[in-house]
XYZ file of C-alpha atoms in Angstrom:
556
model
C 47.244 -14.971 -56.214
C 46.003 -18.491 -56.821
C 44.171 -18.374 -53.491
C 42.414 -15.138 -54.494
C 41.351 -16.601 -57.838
C 40.122 -19.708 -56.055
C 38.072 -17.654 -53.690
C 36.615 -15.654 -56.555
C 35.592 -18.844 -58.370
C 34.013 -20.174 -55.190
C 32.250 -17.027 -53.918
C 32.267 -14.574 -56.836
C 28.742 -15.454 -57.859
C 27.520 -14.541 -54.396
C 29.258 -11.152 -54.222
C 26.243 -9.089 -55.324
C 24.134 -10.854 -52.715
C 26.744 -10.312 -49.992
C 27.053 -6.623 -50.865
C 23.298 -6.307 -50.823
C 23.149 -7.940 -47.384
C 25.839 -5.587 -46.099
C 23.871 -2.577 -47.293
C 20.663 -3.995 -45.820
C 22.278 -4.529 -42.418
C 23.713 -1.015 -42.471
C 20.335 0.403 -43.425
C 18.677 -1.585 -40.652
C 21.185 -0.301 -38.122
C 20.659 3.268 -39.319
C 16.896 2.800 -39.094
C 17.240 1.536 -35.528
C 19.363 4.541 -34.574
C 16.883 6.916 -36.192
C 13.962 5.277 -34.427
C 15.714 5.558 -31.041
C 16.475 9.219 -31.708
C 12.810 9.794 -32.550
C 11.662 7.975 -29.418
C 13.981 10.070 -27.257
C 12.807 13.258 -28.944
C 9.202 12.280 -28.263
C 10.041 11.446 -24.647
C 11.647 14.839 -24.067
C 8.633 16.550 -25.649
C 6.217 14.667 -23.390
C 8.274 15.438 -20.283
C 8.569 19.115 -21.132
C 4.854 19.348 -21.837
C 4.104 17.707 -18.498
C 6.606 19.999 -16.783
C 4.778 23.094 -17.996
C 1.300 21.696 -17.314
C 2.212 20.598 -13.775
C 4.028 23.805 -12.845
C 7.477 22.267 -12.471
C 10.146 24.993 -12.743
C 12.869 22.656 -13.962
C 13.809 19.021 -14.314
C 16.708 16.839 -15.366
C 16.209 13.464 -17.034
C 18.841 10.803 -17.745
C 18.273 7.400 -19.358
C 20.612 4.392 -19.541
C 20.022 1.527 -21.994
C 22.302 -1.484 -22.449
C 24.998 0.193 -20.324
C 24.981 3.269 -22.575
C 23.837 6.728 -21.501
C 21.370 7.513 -24.281
C 19.873 10.693 -22.849
C 20.869 13.400 -20.378
C 18.815 16.565 -20.642
C 17.870 19.566 -18.546
C 14.526 21.315 -19.057
C 13.303 24.560 -17.544
C 14.994 26.586 -14.842
C 17.165 25.666 -11.881
C 16.573 29.224 -10.639
C 13.543 31.104 -11.923
C 14.656 34.474 -10.638
C 18.073 34.381 -12.350
C 16.776 32.387 -15.342
C 19.496 29.786 -14.753
C 18.699 26.721 -16.876
C 18.790 23.154 -15.598
C 21.733 21.196 -16.987
C 23.066 17.668 -16.667
C 25.256 18.893 -13.796
C 22.694 20.862 -11.787
C 22.708 19.659 -8.170
C 19.440 18.262 -6.755
C 18.720 16.595 -3.403
C 17.398 13.092 -4.173
C 15.592 12.626 -0.837
C 14.592 9.057 -0.054
C 16.213 7.807 -3.253
C 19.197 7.833 -0.859
C 17.874 4.661 0.813
C 19.110 2.307 -1.945
C 22.598 3.801 -1.450
C 22.409 2.918 2.242
C 21.383 -0.632 1.366
C 24.163 -0.926 -1.258
C 26.775 0.368 1.186
C 25.732 -2.335 3.643
C 25.895 -4.852 0.771
C 29.601 -4.047 0.339
C 30.121 -4.827 4.038
C 28.171 -8.076 3.705
C 30.498 -9.019 0.833
C 33.464 -8.306 3.066
C 32.046 -10.449 5.862
C 31.880 -7.409 8.153
C 28.062 -7.449 8.371
C 25.256 -9.925 7.811
C 21.697 -9.144 6.793
C 20.279 -11.133 9.688
C 22.533 -9.795 12.431
C 20.691 -8.122 15.328
C 20.996 -4.338 15.158
C 22.282 -4.434 18.761
C 25.380 -6.215 17.477
C 26.442 -2.865 16.020
C 24.414 -0.422 18.138
C 24.145 -1.967 21.643
C 22.029 0.929 22.926
C 19.282 0.458 20.293
C 17.192 -2.196 22.043
C 13.883 -1.895 20.186
C 10.853 -3.681 21.610
C 8.810 -4.965 18.659
C 5.234 -6.184 19.067
C 5.763 -9.935 19.054
C 4.482 -12.880 21.080
C 8.035 -14.210 21.121
C 9.837 -12.467 23.944
C 13.225 -13.323 22.443
C 12.508 -11.580 19.121
C 15.267 -9.247 17.957
C 15.257 -6.627 15.226
C 17.786 -7.384 12.482
C 19.462 -5.330 9.779
C 17.104 -7.050 7.308
C 14.100 -5.802 9.301
C 15.401 -2.234 9.325
C 16.039 -2.152 5.569
C 12.658 -3.704 4.715
C 10.509 -1.331 6.849
C 8.977 -4.294 8.660
C 9.832 -3.551 12.302
C 6.367 -2.206 13.126
C 7.779 1.153 14.261
C 6.665 4.461 12.772
C 8.872 6.968 10.946
C 9.705 9.082 14.020
C 11.167 11.693 11.659
C 10.575 14.549 14.109
C 13.143 13.105 16.524
C 15.881 13.779 13.968
C 14.895 17.266 12.787
C 16.455 19.532 15.451
C 19.592 20.972 13.850
C 21.871 20.159 16.771
C 20.590 16.665 17.590
C 23.126 13.875 17.111
C 22.282 10.650 15.322
C 22.919 8.596 18.450
C 20.788 10.851 20.663
C 17.859 10.631 18.257
C 18.207 6.845 18.012
C 18.351 6.510 21.801
C 15.059 8.381 21.953
C 13.641 6.129 19.223
C 14.554 3.076 21.311
C 11.863 4.118 23.812
C 9.099 4.153 21.185
C 6.146 1.791 21.203
C 5.486 -0.143 17.959
C 2.428 0.738 15.895
C 1.855 -2.683 14.290
C 2.967 -6.280 14.755
C 6.570 -7.234 14.054
C 7.146 -8.315 10.432
C 3.402 -8.300 9.800
C 3.022 -5.068 7.857
C 5.070 -2.629 5.820
C 5.460 0.603 7.781
C 7.760 3.152 6.172
C 10.250 4.442 8.728
C 13.040 6.954 8.209
C 14.215 6.236 11.757
C 14.914 2.596 10.947
C 17.020 3.626 7.944
C 18.997 5.978 10.129
C 19.585 3.000 12.432
C 20.722 0.856 9.491
C 23.099 3.577 8.325
C 24.491 4.099 11.812
C 24.994 0.335 12.189
C 26.875 0.274 8.885
C 29.077 3.144 10.028
C 29.842 1.286 13.240
C 30.632 -1.950 11.395
C 32.891 -0.100 8.973
C 34.595 1.742 11.847
C 33.755 5.102 10.295
C 30.444 6.846 9.578
C 27.606 6.423 7.120
C 28.807 9.481 5.204
C 32.354 8.126 4.847
C 31.141 4.639 3.964
C 28.840 5.824 1.161
C 31.426 8.213 -0.204
C 34.359 5.800 -0.203
C 32.544 2.633 -1.232
C 30.058 4.042 -3.747
C 30.314 7.674 -4.820
C 34.083 7.748 -5.391
C 34.531 4.394 -7.170
C 31.474 5.161 -9.320
C 33.000 8.473 -10.375
C 30.086 10.455 -8.974
C 32.330 13.464 -8.439
C 29.523 16.007 -8.136
C 27.534 13.990 -5.584
C 27.809 14.292 -1.817
C 26.033 13.640 1.493
C 26.257 17.095 3.096
C 23.205 19.352 3.213
C 25.496 22.119 4.524
C 27.551 21.912 1.341
C 24.370 22.024 -0.735
C 23.346 25.317 0.866
C 26.440 27.025 -0.563
C 26.795 25.091 -3.836
C 26.725 27.653 -6.702
C 25.346 25.031 -9.108
C 22.450 23.918 -6.958
C 18.840 24.073 -8.040
C 16.470 26.275 -6.054
C 13.412 24.494 -4.654
C 9.909 25.807 -5.348
C 6.246 25.272 -4.565
C 3.451 26.314 -6.922
C 0.973 28.644 -5.231
C -2.298 27.787 -6.961
C -4.185 30.705 -5.424
C -1.726 33.357 -6.545
C -0.654 31.375 -9.612
C 3.039 31.818 -8.963
C 6.061 29.945 -7.653
C 7.345 30.527 -4.145
C 10.870 29.576 -3.102
C 11.218 26.823 -0.542
C 14.267 27.106 1.730
C 16.105 23.765 1.820
C 15.378 21.692 4.925
C 18.382 20.540 6.913
C 18.578 16.747 6.837
C 21.151 16.450 9.591
C 20.843 13.252 11.616
C 18.408 11.808 9.051
C 21.168 11.567 6.441
C 21.080 7.765 5.823
C 17.383 8.085 4.982
C 17.642 10.997 2.550
C 20.726 13.248 2.427
C 22.408 12.577 -0.926
C 22.711 15.417 -3.427
C 23.486 14.467 -7.022
C 23.153 15.360 -10.690
C 21.481 13.662 -13.632
C 24.904 12.922 -15.138
C 26.267 11.409 -11.925
C 23.162 9.315 -11.390
C 23.734 7.539 -14.700
C 26.751 5.911 -13.033
C 24.529 4.670 -10.198
C 22.066 3.249 -12.721
C 24.848 1.540 -14.696
C 26.171 0.022 -11.468
C 22.728 -1.319 -10.535
C 21.940 -2.684 -14.005
C 25.470 -4.119 -14.065
C 24.537 -6.210 -11.014
C 27.191 -4.599 -8.848
C 29.839 -4.008 -11.499
C 30.730 -1.059 -13.718
C 33.499 -0.608 -16.302
C 34.964 -4.039 -15.426
C 35.179 -3.096 -11.742
C 33.058 -5.088 -9.301
C 31.969 -3.234 -6.176
C 29.370 -5.737 -4.924
C 28.853 -9.390 -5.804
C 25.863 -10.167 -8.005
C 24.210 -12.421 -5.415
C 24.502 -9.902 -2.585
C 23.191 -7.023 -4.697
C 20.359 -9.261 -5.889
C 19.214 -9.544 -2.279
C 18.449 -5.821 -2.272
C 16.111 -6.426 -5.240
C 14.363 -9.349 -3.526
C 10.952 -8.897 -1.910
C 11.135 -8.862 1.882
C 7.568 -7.787 2.667
C 4.395 -7.288 0.659
C 2.880 -3.817 0.751
C -0.218 -4.646 -1.266
C -1.115 -6.821 -4.208
C 1.471 -6.191 -6.922
C 3.769 -4.062 -4.765
C 6.439 -5.108 -2.286
C 9.687 -3.822 -0.784
C 13.251 -5.108 -0.861
C 16.200 -3.299 0.693
C 15.732 0.342 -0.272
C 13.665 -0.480 -3.365
C 9.969 -0.688 -4.152
C 9.263 -3.721 -6.333
C 6.449 -3.934 -8.873
C 5.883 -4.993 -12.494
C 5.390 -3.311 -15.834
C 3.923 -5.481 -18.576
C 5.251 -8.609 -16.877
C 8.734 -7.240 -16.254
C 10.041 -6.536 -12.732
C 10.485 -2.849 -11.905
C 12.975 -1.742 -9.232
C 12.347 1.847 -8.140
C 12.379 4.445 -5.394
C 11.353 8.074 -5.272
C 12.412 10.877 -3.003
C 10.816 14.095 -1.749
C 12.230 16.871 0.390
C 10.960 20.418 0.645
C 11.258 21.982 -2.793
C 12.519 18.864 -4.580
C 11.364 15.506 -5.949
C 13.240 12.604 -7.521
C 12.488 9.264 -9.157
C 14.913 6.438 -9.963
C 13.598 3.344 -11.736
C 15.122 0.245 -13.318
C 13.740 -2.297 -15.759
C 16.493 -4.951 -15.480
C 15.135 -7.411 -18.046
C 15.256 -4.657 -20.656
C 18.570 -3.342 -19.273
C 16.929 0.077 -18.975
C 16.908 2.656 -16.197
C 16.348 6.361 -15.664
C 16.513 9.166 -13.120
C 14.218 12.178 -12.959
C 15.164 15.157 -10.766
C 12.823 18.122 -10.219
C 12.935 21.335 -8.191
C 9.356 21.236 -6.948
C 8.069 19.639 -3.760
C 5.761 17.182 -5.532
C 4.171 16.612 -8.930
C 2.188 13.789 -10.580
C 5.013 13.370 -13.092
C 7.207 11.861 -10.379
C 5.188 8.626 -10.284
C 3.902 8.820 -13.845
C 7.465 9.023 -15.199
C 7.889 5.243 -14.982
C 5.161 4.527 -17.505
C 6.144 7.556 -19.593
C 9.752 6.387 -20.026
C 9.001 2.682 -20.441
C 6.269 3.346 -22.993
C 8.350 5.880 -24.924
C 11.320 3.537 -25.316
C 9.734 0.085 -25.334
C 6.183 0.676 -26.547
C 4.981 0.046 -30.041
C 6.613 2.341 -32.580
C 3.188 3.634 -33.590
C 2.908 5.065 -30.100
C 6.412 6.327 -29.464
C 7.217 7.539 -32.961
C 6.000 10.765 -34.455
C 5.715 9.069 -37.857
C 2.028 8.402 -37.279
C 1.267 11.857 -35.965
C -0.823 14.327 -37.877
C -4.242 12.678 -37.684
C -7.234 14.997 -37.892
C -8.677 15.303 -34.383
C -10.775 18.392 -35.105
C -14.109 16.549 -34.714
C -13.139 15.457 -31.179
C -11.441 18.583 -29.808
C -13.556 20.616 -27.418
C -14.944 20.933 -23.897
C -16.972 18.149 -22.270
C -19.063 18.543 -19.124
C -19.158 15.544 -16.757
C -22.668 14.587 -15.749
C -21.560 13.223 -12.369
C -19.602 16.216 -11.055
C -18.744 19.846 -11.634
C -15.847 20.914 -13.803
C -14.755 20.644 -17.409
C -12.917 17.983 -19.372
C -10.947 19.422 -22.267
C -9.935 17.372 -25.293
C -7.036 18.791 -27.288
C -4.183 17.922 -29.595
C -0.816 17.720 -27.860
C 2.481 16.647 -29.393
C 0.620 15.256 -32.375
C -1.652 13.077 -30.234
C -5.116 13.422 -28.776
C -5.007 14.419 -25.095
C -7.502 14.925 -22.258
C -7.270 17.424 -19.415
C -9.339 16.387 -16.405
C -10.212 18.429 -13.309
C -8.808 19.195 -10.822
C -5.361 18.516 -12.350
C -4.448 20.984 -15.121
C -2.334 18.289 -16.754
C -3.167 16.922 -20.214
C -2.969 13.141 -20.516
C -1.945 11.922 -23.961
C -3.845 9.018 -25.511
C -3.059 6.029 -27.679
C -4.883 5.696 -30.985
C -8.270 3.959 -30.517
C -8.402 0.177 -30.321
C -10.910 -2.075 -32.053
C -13.506 -1.199 -29.391
C -13.093 2.529 -29.891
C -11.231 3.019 -26.614
C -8.518 5.689 -26.543
C -6.325 4.390 -23.709
C -4.126 6.657 -21.640
C -0.439 6.368 -22.516
C 0.558 6.610 -18.846
C -1.781 3.891 -17.604
C -3.808 1.161 -19.284
C -6.413 1.428 -16.508
C -8.073 4.503 -18.003
C -9.550 5.187 -21.409
C -12.067 7.420 -23.150
C -14.518 6.803 -25.960
C -16.707 9.130 -27.989
C -20.403 9.016 -28.889
C -21.798 10.386 -32.138
C -25.347 11.221 -33.174
C -27.066 9.959 -36.313
C -25.291 12.621 -38.370
C -21.850 11.599 -37.092
C -21.328 14.604 -34.837
C -19.517 13.898 -31.563
C -21.978 14.655 -28.752
C -20.400 13.032 -25.694
C -17.286 11.448 -24.263
C -17.186 8.528 -21.843
C -14.405 8.023 -19.322
C -13.683 4.363 -18.544
C -11.920 3.771 -15.227
C -12.031 1.274 -12.395
C -14.802 -0.755 -14.012
C -17.067 2.304 -14.226
C -18.070 4.519 -17.113
C -18.646 8.237 -16.612
C -20.390 10.289 -19.257
C -19.396 13.821 -20.285
C -21.735 15.767 -22.570
C -20.060 18.001 -25.124
C -20.452 21.684 -24.317
C -23.154 23.268 -26.448
C -24.887 19.964 -27.197
C -28.495 19.630 -26.089
C -29.293 16.067 -25.139
C -32.394 14.711 -26.865
C -35.008 13.795 -24.226
C -35.490 10.043 -23.950
C -38.978 10.417 -22.432
C -41.579 13.182 -22.133
C -40.107 15.761 -19.771
C -43.529 16.148 -18.177
C -43.087 12.670 -16.737
C -40.058 13.881 -14.761
C -41.869 16.697 -12.951
C -43.614 14.495 -10.395
C -40.294 13.078 -9.185
C -38.467 16.371 -8.660
C -37.724 17.428 -5.099
C -35.762 16.361 -2.005
C -35.848 12.980 -0.293
C -34.490 11.774 3.049
C -33.352 8.215 3.690
C -35.239 6.663 6.645
C -32.243 4.487 7.478
C -29.302 6.909 7.210
C -30.945 10.316 7.132
C -29.085 11.133 3.902
C -30.673 13.885 1.815
C -31.108 13.234 -1.913
C -32.243 15.794 -4.461
C -33.983 14.817 -7.694
C -33.774 17.389 -10.473
C -33.617 17.695 -14.254
C -30.216 17.764 -15.947
C -29.472 17.318 -19.647
C -33.158 16.554 -20.205
C -32.873 13.564 -17.884
C -33.805 12.830 -14.302
C -30.751 13.270 -12.090
C -30.161 12.405 -8.457
C -27.691 14.256 -6.257
C -26.784 12.313 -3.134
C -25.631 14.460 -0.224
C -21.840 14.491 -0.106
C -21.538 12.305 -3.210
C -21.742 12.596 -6.984
C -24.599 13.448 -9.311
C -26.189 10.454 -11.023
C -28.148 10.864 -14.237
C -30.613 8.040 -14.742
C -31.847 6.023 -17.646
C -35.582 6.065 -18.443
C -37.826 3.964 -16.170
C -38.872 0.406 -16.864
C -41.917 -1.140 -15.222
C -41.243 -3.856 -12.658
C -44.379 -5.536 -11.358
C -48.079 -4.852 -11.860
C -48.575 -1.448 -13.437
C -51.389 -0.686 -10.997
C -48.857 -0.315 -8.205
C -47.084 2.501 -10.091
C -43.849 0.809 -9.014
C -41.109 1.999 -11.361
C -37.489 0.859 -11.341
C -35.039 3.304 -12.838
C -32.215 1.548 -14.662
C -28.503 1.699 -14.058
C -27.373 5.261 -13.358
C -25.098 6.620 -16.028
C -22.278 7.104 -13.533
C -22.560 4.064 -11.283
C -23.698 0.443 -11.239
C -26.519 0.542 -8.666
C -30.289 0.702 -9.182
C -32.810 3.110 -7.703
C -36.443 2.235 -7.196
C -39.041 4.986 -7.229
C -42.499 4.158 -5.837
């Protein structure tokens, strides 16, 4: 009792403060949870909107953050005809997103000392004596070369497609191929080389690629609904049906699954959104999951390490494309097979990863999903949260006609944000709120933005699209552009012109009360009014920068 009284004398005066702090912390935690829930709700809304706009029958999305599965959701239909919805356990082929599994399976053998990254492939497959294009006659192709797509050999996918062809027979045929580029000089994506890597791993493990991946990855990860058999997929009652959107008939057509067969190490795995969260946890856990280590950190890290540059800002490791997002490394790989598309991406520094599975052959959302997910969960709250929605966009909404091409740009409100639909893709792109320069940047990429022009009365009369260092103007439908010079001055320049040097035909005509130039096989360029350049007696006029490009045209 005396101790309690002593404590009260010592800390009693601070009790109200301590209680207040406890409440504040609890409120802060609740606010954080609420904000995450709102971000996830916004993300699902954006994905579903994109799904509809891009004619994707169904998709499954799963997100892992800080080793917790924070989202697993199915949207749309796994089977349109039966109206079967996509769920967290719908089976999808993941295509080339299988390649990181092949690399990770080999990593387990490297840990065991059974394989080495720099071993010659002939150490495991003596018959596969590839002849790379190298000045060094003693050059040998290694496991590292196979996994990094740097052998100089093409994909040779057709060798593996016949249903009855064996993996070894197809690889023996591939051994007779001539390289397309120099050895280790250029990234050249090759399914055949991944088949070789998988076959080498099977040989080293004294089994097969299928057994190795199943026993060393799928089973210990608890991926109980994932497998490597395309034959099993054909009869799986919970599989998604693959589709292709027929633009002409405006309807979906079923796509019969393509047999992967001998190509399995390059793209055979079938999985679910729920199962793939285990794969993401394992990767973000640097080879460990639930206190069980399957691969050492250092060996797994090698698969994330650049082995060859593809282009500025993009390289390849072992089964992973490597790039950056806002200064953070991104580890990712997509997959496409007939009727299906997949995307797996990791942001290790933020301990964040996701998988997107779709039952359509291809869609822009597959690549765009990286920026969509990262921005939704890590962007500024004003962007990801719906709390700032509800602005009045009525003065901006409408149709805008590009001056440099045919088609229509449509500005609309979508999910509480301003969005732009640009031809030929019928997909609306949502925009950030305008910055201090009046630029509405695209949420999915900071390389594109739009701005709006108003007349003296404040009415929006045009929209400008900013991309790639160029600015393209779109006049609002129904707006008549005020002539900048007497239209009579334009008449003498109208007509067709032929370049003496190239023979290119150019047509000068009036558009939007301006002089416009249509270059054969190119865009339409509206021009600014002329400015005199030189003695006026020569009638030498230089027309200023075209509204859609950065060159000058001289009219004499």
